[in-house]
XYZ file of C-alpha atoms in Angstrom:
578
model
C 0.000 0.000 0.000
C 1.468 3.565 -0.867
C 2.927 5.284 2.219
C 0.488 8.007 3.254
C 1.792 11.714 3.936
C 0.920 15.312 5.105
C -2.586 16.225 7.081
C -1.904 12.521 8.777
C 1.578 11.594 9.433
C 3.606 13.690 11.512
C 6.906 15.276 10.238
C 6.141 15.206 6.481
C 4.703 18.558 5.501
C 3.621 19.434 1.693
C 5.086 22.609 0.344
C 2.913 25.477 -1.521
C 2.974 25.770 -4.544
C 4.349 29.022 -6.035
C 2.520 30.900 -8.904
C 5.023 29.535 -11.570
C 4.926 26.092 -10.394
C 0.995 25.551 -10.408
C 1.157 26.501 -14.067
C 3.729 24.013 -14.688
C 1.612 21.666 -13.561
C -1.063 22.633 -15.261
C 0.713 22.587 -18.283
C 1.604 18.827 -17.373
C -1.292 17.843 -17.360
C -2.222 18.966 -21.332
C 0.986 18.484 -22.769
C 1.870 15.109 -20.571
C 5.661 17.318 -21.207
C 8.922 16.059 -19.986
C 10.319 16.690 -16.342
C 13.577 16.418 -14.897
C 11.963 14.081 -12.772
C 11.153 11.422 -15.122
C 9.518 11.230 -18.432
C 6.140 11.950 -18.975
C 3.257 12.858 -16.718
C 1.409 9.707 -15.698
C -0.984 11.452 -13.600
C -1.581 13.185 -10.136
C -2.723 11.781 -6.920
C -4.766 14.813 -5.077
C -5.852 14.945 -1.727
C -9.691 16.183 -1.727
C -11.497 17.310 1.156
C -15.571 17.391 1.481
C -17.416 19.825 3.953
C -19.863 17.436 5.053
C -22.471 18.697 7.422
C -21.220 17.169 10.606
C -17.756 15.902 9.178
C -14.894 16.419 6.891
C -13.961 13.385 4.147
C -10.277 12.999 3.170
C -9.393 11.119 0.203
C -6.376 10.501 -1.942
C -7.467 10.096 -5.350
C -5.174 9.094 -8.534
C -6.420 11.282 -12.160
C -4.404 9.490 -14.589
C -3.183 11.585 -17.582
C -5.954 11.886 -20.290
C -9.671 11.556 -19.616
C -11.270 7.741 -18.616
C -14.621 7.209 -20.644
C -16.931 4.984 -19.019
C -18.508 2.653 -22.275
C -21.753 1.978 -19.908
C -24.194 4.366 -21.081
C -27.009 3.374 -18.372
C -24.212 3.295 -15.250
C -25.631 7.098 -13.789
C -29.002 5.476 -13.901
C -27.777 2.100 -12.677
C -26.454 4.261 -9.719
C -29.299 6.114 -9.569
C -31.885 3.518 -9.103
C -30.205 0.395 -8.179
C -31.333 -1.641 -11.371
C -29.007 -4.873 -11.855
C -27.601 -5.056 -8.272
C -27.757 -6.941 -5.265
C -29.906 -4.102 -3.406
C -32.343 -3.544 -6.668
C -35.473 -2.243 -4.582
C -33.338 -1.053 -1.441
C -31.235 1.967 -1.241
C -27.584 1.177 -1.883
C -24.717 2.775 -0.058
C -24.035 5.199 -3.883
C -27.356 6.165 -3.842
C -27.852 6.976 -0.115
C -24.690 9.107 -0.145
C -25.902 10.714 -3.681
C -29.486 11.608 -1.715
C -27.250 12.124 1.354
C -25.101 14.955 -0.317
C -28.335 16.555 -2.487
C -30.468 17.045 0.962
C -27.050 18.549 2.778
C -26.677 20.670 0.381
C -30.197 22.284 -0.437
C -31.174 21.880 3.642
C -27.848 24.091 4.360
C -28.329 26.914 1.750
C -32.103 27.331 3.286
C -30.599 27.583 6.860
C -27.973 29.910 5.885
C -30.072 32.228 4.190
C -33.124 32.394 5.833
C -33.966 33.101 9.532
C -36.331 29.791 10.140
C -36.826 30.393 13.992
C -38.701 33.829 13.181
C -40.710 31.894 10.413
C -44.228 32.318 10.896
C -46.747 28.833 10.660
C -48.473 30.462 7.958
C -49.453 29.931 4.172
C -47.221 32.378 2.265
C -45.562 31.053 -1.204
C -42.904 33.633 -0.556
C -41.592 32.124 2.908
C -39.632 28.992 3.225
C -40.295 26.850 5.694
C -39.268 23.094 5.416
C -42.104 20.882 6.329
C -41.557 17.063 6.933
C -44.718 15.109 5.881
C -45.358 11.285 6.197
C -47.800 9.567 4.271
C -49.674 6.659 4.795
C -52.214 4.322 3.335
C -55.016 4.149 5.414
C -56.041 -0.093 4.532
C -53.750 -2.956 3.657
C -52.255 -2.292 0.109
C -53.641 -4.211 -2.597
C -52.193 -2.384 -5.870
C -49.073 -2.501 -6.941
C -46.323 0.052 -5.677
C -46.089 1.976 -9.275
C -50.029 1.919 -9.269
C -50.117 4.013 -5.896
C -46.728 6.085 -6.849
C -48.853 6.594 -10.474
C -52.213 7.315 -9.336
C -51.811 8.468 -5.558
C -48.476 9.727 -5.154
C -48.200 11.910 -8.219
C -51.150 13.888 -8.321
C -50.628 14.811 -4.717
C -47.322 16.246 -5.545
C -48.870 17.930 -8.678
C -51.863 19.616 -6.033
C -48.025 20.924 -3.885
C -47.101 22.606 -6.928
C -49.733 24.494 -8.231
C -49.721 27.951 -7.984
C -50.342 28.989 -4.355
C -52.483 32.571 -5.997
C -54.979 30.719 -7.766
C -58.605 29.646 -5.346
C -61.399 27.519 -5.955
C -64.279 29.564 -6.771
C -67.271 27.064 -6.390
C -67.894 24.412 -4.360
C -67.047 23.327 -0.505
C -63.649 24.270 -1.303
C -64.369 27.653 -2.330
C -62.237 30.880 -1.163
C -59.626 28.291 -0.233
C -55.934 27.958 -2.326
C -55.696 25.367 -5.222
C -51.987 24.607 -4.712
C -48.753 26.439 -2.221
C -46.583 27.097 -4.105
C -44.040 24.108 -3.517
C -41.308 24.422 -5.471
C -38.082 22.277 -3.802
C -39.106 19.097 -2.796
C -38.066 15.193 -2.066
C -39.708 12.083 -1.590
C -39.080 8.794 -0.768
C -41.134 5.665 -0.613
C -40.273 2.463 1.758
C -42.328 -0.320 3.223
C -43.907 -0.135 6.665
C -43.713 -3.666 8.747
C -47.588 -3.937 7.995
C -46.127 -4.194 4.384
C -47.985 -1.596 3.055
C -45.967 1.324 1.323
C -45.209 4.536 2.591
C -43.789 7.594 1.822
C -41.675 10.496 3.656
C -42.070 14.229 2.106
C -39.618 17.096 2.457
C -41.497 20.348 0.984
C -40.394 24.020 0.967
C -43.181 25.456 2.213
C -45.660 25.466 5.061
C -48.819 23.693 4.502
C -51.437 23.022 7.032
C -52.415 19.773 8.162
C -55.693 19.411 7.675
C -55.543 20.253 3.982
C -52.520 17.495 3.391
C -54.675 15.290 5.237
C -57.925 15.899 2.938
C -55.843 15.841 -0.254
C -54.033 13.024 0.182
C -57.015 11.086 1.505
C -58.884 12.175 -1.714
C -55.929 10.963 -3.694
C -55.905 7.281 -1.701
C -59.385 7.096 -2.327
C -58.955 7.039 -5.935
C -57.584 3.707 -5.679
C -60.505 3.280 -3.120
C -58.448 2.942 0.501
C -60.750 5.586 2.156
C -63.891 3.608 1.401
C -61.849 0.240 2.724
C -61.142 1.780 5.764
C -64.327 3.069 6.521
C -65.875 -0.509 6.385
C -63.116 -2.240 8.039
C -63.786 0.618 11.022
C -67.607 0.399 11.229
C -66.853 -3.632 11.590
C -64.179 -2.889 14.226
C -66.517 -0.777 16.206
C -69.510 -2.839 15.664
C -70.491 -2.732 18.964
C -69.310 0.466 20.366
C -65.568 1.820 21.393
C -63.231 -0.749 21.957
C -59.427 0.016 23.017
C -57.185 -0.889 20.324
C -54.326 -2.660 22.868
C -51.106 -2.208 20.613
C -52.028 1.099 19.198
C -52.181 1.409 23.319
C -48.813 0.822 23.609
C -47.544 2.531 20.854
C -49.120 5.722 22.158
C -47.794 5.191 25.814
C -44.152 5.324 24.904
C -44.586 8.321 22.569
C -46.233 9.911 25.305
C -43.796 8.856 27.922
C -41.061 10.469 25.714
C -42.938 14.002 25.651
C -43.724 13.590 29.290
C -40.017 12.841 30.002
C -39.026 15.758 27.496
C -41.274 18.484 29.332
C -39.963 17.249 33.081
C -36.439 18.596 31.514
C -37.340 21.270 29.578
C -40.367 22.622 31.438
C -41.990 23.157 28.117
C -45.383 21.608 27.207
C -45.436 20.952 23.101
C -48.580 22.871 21.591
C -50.666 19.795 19.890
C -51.139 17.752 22.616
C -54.239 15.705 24.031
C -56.331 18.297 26.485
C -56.406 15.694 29.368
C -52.523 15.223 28.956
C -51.870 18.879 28.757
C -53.382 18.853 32.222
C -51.262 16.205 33.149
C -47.964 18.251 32.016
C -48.518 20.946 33.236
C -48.952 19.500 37.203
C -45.389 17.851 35.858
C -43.986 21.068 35.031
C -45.392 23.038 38.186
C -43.977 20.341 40.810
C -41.161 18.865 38.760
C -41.925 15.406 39.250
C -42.414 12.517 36.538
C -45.963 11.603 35.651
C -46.987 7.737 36.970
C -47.816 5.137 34.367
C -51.311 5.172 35.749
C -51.640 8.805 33.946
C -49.780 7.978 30.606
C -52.343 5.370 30.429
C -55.138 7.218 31.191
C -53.982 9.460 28.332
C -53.509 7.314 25.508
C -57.080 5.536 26.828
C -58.367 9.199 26.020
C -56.892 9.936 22.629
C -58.456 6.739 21.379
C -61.768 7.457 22.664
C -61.758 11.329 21.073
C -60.596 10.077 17.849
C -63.070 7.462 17.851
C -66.119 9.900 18.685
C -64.490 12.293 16.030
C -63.865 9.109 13.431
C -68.038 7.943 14.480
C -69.443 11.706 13.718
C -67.381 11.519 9.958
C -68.714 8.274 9.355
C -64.903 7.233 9.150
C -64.027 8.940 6.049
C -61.053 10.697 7.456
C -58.320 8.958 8.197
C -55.214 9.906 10.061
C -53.083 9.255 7.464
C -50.466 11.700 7.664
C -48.286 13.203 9.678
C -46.708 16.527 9.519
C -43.975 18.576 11.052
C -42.505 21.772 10.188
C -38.990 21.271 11.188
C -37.640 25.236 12.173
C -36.666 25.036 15.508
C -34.440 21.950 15.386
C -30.790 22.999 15.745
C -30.185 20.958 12.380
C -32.747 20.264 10.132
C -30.447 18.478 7.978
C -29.411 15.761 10.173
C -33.220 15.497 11.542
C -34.122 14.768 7.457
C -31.718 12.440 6.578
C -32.145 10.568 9.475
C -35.749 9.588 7.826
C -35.120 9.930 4.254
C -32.241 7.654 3.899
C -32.697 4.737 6.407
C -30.285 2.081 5.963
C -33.103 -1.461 5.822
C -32.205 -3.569 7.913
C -30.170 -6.693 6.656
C -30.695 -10.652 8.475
C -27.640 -11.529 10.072
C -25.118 -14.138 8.817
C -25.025 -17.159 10.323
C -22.674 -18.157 13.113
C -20.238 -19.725 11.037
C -20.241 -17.075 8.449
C -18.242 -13.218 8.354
C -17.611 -10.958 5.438
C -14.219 -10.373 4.393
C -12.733 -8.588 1.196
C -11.331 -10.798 -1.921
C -9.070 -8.775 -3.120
C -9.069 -11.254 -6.618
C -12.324 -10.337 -7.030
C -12.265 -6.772 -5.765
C -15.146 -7.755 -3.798
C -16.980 -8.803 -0.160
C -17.828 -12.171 0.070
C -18.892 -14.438 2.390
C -17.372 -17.085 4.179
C -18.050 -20.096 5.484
C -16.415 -22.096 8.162
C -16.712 -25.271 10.118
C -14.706 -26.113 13.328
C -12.671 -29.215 12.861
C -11.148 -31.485 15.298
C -7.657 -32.097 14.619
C -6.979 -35.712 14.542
C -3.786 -35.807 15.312
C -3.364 -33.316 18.116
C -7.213 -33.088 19.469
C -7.243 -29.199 19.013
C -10.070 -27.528 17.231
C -9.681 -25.763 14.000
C -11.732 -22.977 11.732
C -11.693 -24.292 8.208
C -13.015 -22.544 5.440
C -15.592 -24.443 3.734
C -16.938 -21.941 0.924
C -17.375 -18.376 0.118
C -19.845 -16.508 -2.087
C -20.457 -12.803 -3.436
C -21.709 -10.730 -0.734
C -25.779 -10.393 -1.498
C -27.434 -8.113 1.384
C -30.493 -10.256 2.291
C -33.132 -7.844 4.272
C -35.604 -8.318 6.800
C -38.037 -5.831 5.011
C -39.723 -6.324 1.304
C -38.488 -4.354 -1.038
C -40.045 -1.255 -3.008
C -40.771 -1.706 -6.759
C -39.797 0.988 -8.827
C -38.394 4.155 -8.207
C -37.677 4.418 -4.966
C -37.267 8.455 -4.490
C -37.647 11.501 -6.548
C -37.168 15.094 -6.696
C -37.840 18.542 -7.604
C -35.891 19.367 -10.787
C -34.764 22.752 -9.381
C -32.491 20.028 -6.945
C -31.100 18.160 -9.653
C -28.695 20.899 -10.305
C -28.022 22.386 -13.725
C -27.625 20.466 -17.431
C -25.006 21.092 -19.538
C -25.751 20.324 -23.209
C -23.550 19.393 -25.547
C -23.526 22.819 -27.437
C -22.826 24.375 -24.180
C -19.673 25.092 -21.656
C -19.303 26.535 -18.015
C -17.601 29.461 -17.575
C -16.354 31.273 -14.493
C -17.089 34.966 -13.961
C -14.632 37.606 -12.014
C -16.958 37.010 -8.810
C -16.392 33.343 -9.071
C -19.731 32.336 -9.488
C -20.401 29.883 -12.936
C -22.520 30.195 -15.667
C -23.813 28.544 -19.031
C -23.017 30.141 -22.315
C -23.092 28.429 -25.560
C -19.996 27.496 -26.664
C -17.809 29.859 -29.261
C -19.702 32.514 -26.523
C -17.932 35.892 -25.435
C -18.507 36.046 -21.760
C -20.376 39.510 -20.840
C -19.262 41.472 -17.631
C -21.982 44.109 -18.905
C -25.528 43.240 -16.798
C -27.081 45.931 -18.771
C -26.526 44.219 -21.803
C -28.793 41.638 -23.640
C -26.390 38.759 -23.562
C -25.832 39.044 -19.558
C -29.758 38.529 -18.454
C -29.582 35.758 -20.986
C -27.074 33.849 -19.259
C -27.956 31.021 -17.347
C -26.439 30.306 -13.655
C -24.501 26.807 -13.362
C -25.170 24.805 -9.981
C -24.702 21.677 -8.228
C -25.730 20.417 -5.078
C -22.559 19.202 -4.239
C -20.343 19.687 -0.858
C -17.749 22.384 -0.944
C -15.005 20.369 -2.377
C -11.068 21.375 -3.097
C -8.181 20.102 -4.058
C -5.702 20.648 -0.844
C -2.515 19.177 -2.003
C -1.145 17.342 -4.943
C 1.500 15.207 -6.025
C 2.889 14.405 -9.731
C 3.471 11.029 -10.904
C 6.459 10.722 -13.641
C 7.418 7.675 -16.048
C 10.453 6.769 -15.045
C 13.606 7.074 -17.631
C 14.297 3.385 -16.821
C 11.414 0.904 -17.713
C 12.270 -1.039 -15.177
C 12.551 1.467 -12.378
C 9.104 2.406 -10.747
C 7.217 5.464 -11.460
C 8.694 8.463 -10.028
C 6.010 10.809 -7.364
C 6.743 14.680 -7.139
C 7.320 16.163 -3.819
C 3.732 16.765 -2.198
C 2.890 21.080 -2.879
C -0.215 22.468 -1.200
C -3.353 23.776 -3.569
C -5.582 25.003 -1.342
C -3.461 26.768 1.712
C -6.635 27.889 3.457
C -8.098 24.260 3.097
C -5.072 22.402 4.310
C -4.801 24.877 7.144
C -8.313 24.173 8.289
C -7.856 20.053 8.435
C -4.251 20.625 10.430
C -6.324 22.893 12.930
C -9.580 20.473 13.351
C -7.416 17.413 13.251
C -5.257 18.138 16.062
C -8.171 18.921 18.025
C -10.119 15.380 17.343
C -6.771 13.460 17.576
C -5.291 10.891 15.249
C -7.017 7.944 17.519
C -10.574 9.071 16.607
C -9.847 9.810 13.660
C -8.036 6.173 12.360
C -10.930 4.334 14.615
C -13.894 5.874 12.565
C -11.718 5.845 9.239
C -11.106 2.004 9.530
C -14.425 0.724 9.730
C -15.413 2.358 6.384
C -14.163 -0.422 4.001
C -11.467 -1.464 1.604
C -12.177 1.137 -1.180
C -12.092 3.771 1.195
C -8.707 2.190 2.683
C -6.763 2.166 -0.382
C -7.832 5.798 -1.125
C -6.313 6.820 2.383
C -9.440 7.721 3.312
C -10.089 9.795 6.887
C -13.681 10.882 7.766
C -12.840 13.549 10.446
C -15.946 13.933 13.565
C -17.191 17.473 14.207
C -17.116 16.636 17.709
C -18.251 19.692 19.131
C -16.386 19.161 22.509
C -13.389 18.653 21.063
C -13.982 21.964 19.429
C -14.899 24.478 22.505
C -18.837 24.188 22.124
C -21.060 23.429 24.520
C -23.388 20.809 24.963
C -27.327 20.857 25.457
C -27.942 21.308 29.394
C -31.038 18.776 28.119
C -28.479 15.842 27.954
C -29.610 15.143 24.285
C -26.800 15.131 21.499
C -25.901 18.471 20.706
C -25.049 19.747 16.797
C -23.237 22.418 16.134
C -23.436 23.678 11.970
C -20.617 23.147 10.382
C -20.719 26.767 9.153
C -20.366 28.061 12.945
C -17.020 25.941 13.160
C -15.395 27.511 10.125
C -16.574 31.088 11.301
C -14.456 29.802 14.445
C -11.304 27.812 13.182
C -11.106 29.529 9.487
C -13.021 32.914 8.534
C -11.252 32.530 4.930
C -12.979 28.862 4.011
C -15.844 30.588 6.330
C -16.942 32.709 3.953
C -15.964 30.577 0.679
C -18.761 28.443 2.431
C -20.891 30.832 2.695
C -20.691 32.016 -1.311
C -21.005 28.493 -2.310
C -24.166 27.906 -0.665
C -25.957 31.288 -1.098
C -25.133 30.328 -4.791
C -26.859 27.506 -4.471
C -29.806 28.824 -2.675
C -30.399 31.796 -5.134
C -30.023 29.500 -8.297
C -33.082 26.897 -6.693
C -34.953 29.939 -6.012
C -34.652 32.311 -8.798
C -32.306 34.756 -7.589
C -28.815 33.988 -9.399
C -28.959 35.313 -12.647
């Protein structure tokens, strides 16, 4: 394995490059020219960084000279969707950390550019306010999963999007808005243990319950779920109310948790059961936990209320949803992905089975193993008995078809193949066709028409680099440049935040990633925010700290680099870039 140097080996330190030698390089790289070093360029291993929102990821990667064509022409949506791999209908690891990096990335430029805590719970298409919405079917599923994403799913999202100014103007729904507005949003569908389908809902905009509720009930009952329900409820409460014992439970530990929540925080939550309130606040007057006896007596009560209110609608509205608009949480990113990209869970191997790397066939496998007795001298012995490829096998079934989608305004921008990027004096990027002068003018005709260029991508930089020589000798091996520094203000950041996590941390977290990541040199450096000088919650819970308030701290420079890249970002999803 190639000997790793700089951010993580003490005493080797990479020089920085002067003006005259980046250009050099750069003219390596076209003209593959000779060096003193060697003969010609074979390529450059770089050291990369990635802002992540509660970490930083360290990899050395090797660019040979020249570009490498991939001959698949379906691999970005083999990626994308999983087809023709072991987790076909599950999210794999690519496509969580694609969805993982997209979400970061939008999330972040809405928290860094508006003031969520002051946002108002109020329809308004010009206010963002992430809302989290789960959605439910309210009977067992019998249609397929691309029926309900077809016929229930889609038209719901269509209802989010349509323009939040234009009202009904007959009917019960009169006076009221058609659509909100919704322009940046995600979903994602996965199974529920019941087996039916569900989905999770990130939207840009504040909608109120009840009218998610009615609308996607409308939408279910299409497919006719509302009108199962109903009968399968007037048969459950055939003769009168009648407490549902594991919907019991279920409720008694959620209301434990708020119950345990409000004894710290002496805070009630607004949308809570009237006899609980009650409940609470005797809790929050006295300080003392509520009894079991009272928890119960709750939960009894929200299942007779919804009952009565289920009896009086003759069942026809479901609680089918569930909504939450996420402002106050001291990271709405790490609250989202948390939901959006669950890892299934996978059945464990046997006893006699572990995972190791083949390094013939560049991939995990399974192995199998049987304890011997040794004839000879008595002792027992592992003996390998078989391996195979490395198929997750999951406890959950999985989703057909697509299993997420998006807004296009979070795809980031397309390039055609008439088109090129170019960067303007204020670093921001932009579209032009190509054989296009690049305007500096905004007055003139050709500036409005020029289209802003985005990705939701992590802030990403090269922080050091090394150049790779042929060697004048065949049979000598290739010849590596000293390591020079790119990005100083990058590579000063990691020596600062690294020496306040510590090596140990660092290695232990890096090691469990996998091979790949090994032979990359890969790090993944912990925000740990006590390592850092922050404080944690005096509630005990786990504390975040944005990843933007550590650079202000550690590295105003990269600070506000950060800062340009996302407000980029946010003004290109929301009309405000060009």
């Amino acid at each position: 394995m190639r000997k790793q140097i700089g951010l993580f080996e003490n005493g080797i330190k990479p020089q920085p490059y002067e003006s005259n030698e980046l250009s050099k390089v750069a003219s390596s790289r076209i003209k593959a020219s000779e060096t003193s070093l060697g003969g010609r360029v074979l390529g450059h291993y770089e050291t990369i960084a990635k802002l992540k929102s509660q970490s930083i990821t360290v990899v050395d990667v090797f660019r040979p000279e020249g570009n490498r064509k991939f001959n698949n022409p379906k691999r970005v949506d083999n990626l994308i969707q999983n087809t023709g791999s072991a987790y076909n209908g599950f999210l794999s690891p690519a496509t969580k950390r694609r969805i993982d990096e997209m979400l970061c990335q939008w999330l972040t430029a809405i928290e860094l550019n508006v003031n969520l805590k002051k946002q108002k719970w109020e329809v308004n298409a010009d206010k963002i306010l992430p809302t989290f919405v789960t959605l439910t079917l309210p009977a067992p599923q019998v249609n397929s999963d691309n029926d309900i994403k077809q016929k229930v799913l889609k038209p719901f999202l269509e209802w989010l999007k349509e323009d939040s100014n234009s009202y009904y103007l007959r009917g019960g729904m009169s006076g009221k808005q058609k659509g909100f507005g919704v322009r940046g949003f995600f979903w994602r569908a996965e199974p529920q243990k019941n087996g039916n389908i569900h989905f999770h809902i990130l939207v840009d905009r504040f909608v109120p319950w009840k009218r998610i509720r009615q609308k996607w009930n409308e939408c279910c009952d299409r497919l006719g779920y509302v009108y199962y329900y109903s009968l399968l409820r007037r048969d459950y409460f055939a003769n009168g109310f009648i407490v549902n014992k594991k919907k019991l439970f279920r409720d008694c530990k959620t209301l434990k948790t708020i119950a345990d929540n409000a004894l710290v925080t002496r805070k009630i939550p607004e949308r809570v059961n009237p006899l609980f309130r009650k409940y609470l606040e005797v809790l929050v007057k006295y300080g003392k936990p509520l009894t079991k006896k009272y928890i119960i007596a709750s939960a009894k009560e929200i299942q007779r209320i919804a009952y009565e209110k289920g009896l009086a609608e003759g069942f026809r509205n479901p609680n089918s949803t569930d909504i939450h608009p996420i402002q106050n949480l001291n990271s709405i990113t790490s609250y989202v992905i948390k939901y959006c990209t669950k890892k299934p869970k996978e059945i464990p191997l046997k006893d006699n089975q572990e995972i190791k790397y083949n390094e013939s066939l560049r991939r995990d496998c399974v192995y199998t193993y049987e304890v011997i007795k040794d004839d000879l001298t008595g002792k027992l012995e592992k003996k390998e008995v078989g391996f195979d490829i490395y198929r997750p096998v999951f406890e959950e079934r999985k989703v057909n078809g697509k299993l997420w989608g998006c807004a296009e305004v979070l795809k980031g921008s397309k390039v055609k193949d008439d088109e090129e990027v170019v960067t303007a004096d204020d670093g921001k990027k932009y579209i032009l066709k190509k054989g296009e002068t690049f305007l500096e003018n905004k007055d003139s005709a050709k500036a409005l028409e020029r289209k802003p260029f985005y990705q939701l991508k992590y802030l990403t930089s090269i922080v050091r680099e090394r150049v790779v020589y042929a060697p004048e000798n065949r049979n000598q091996s290739p010849i590596t440049s000293e390591c020079q520094i790119v990005s100083q203000a990058f590579h000063d950041y990691l020596e600062e935040i690294i020496s306040k996590i510590g090596y140990d941390i660092i290695n232990r977290l890096s090691n469990n990633v996998g091979p790949f990541f090994e032979k990359m040199q890969g790090k993944i450096i912990p925000l740990l925010i006590e390592k850092l000088g922050f404080k944690s919650e005096k509630s005990g819970r786990n504390s975040i700290v944005k990843h933007s308030d550590i650079l202000e701290k550690y590295s105003p420079e990269l600070y506000e680099e950060y800062l340009l890249h996302h407000n980029h970002i946010f003004n290109c999803i929301y009309g405000k870039a060009a």
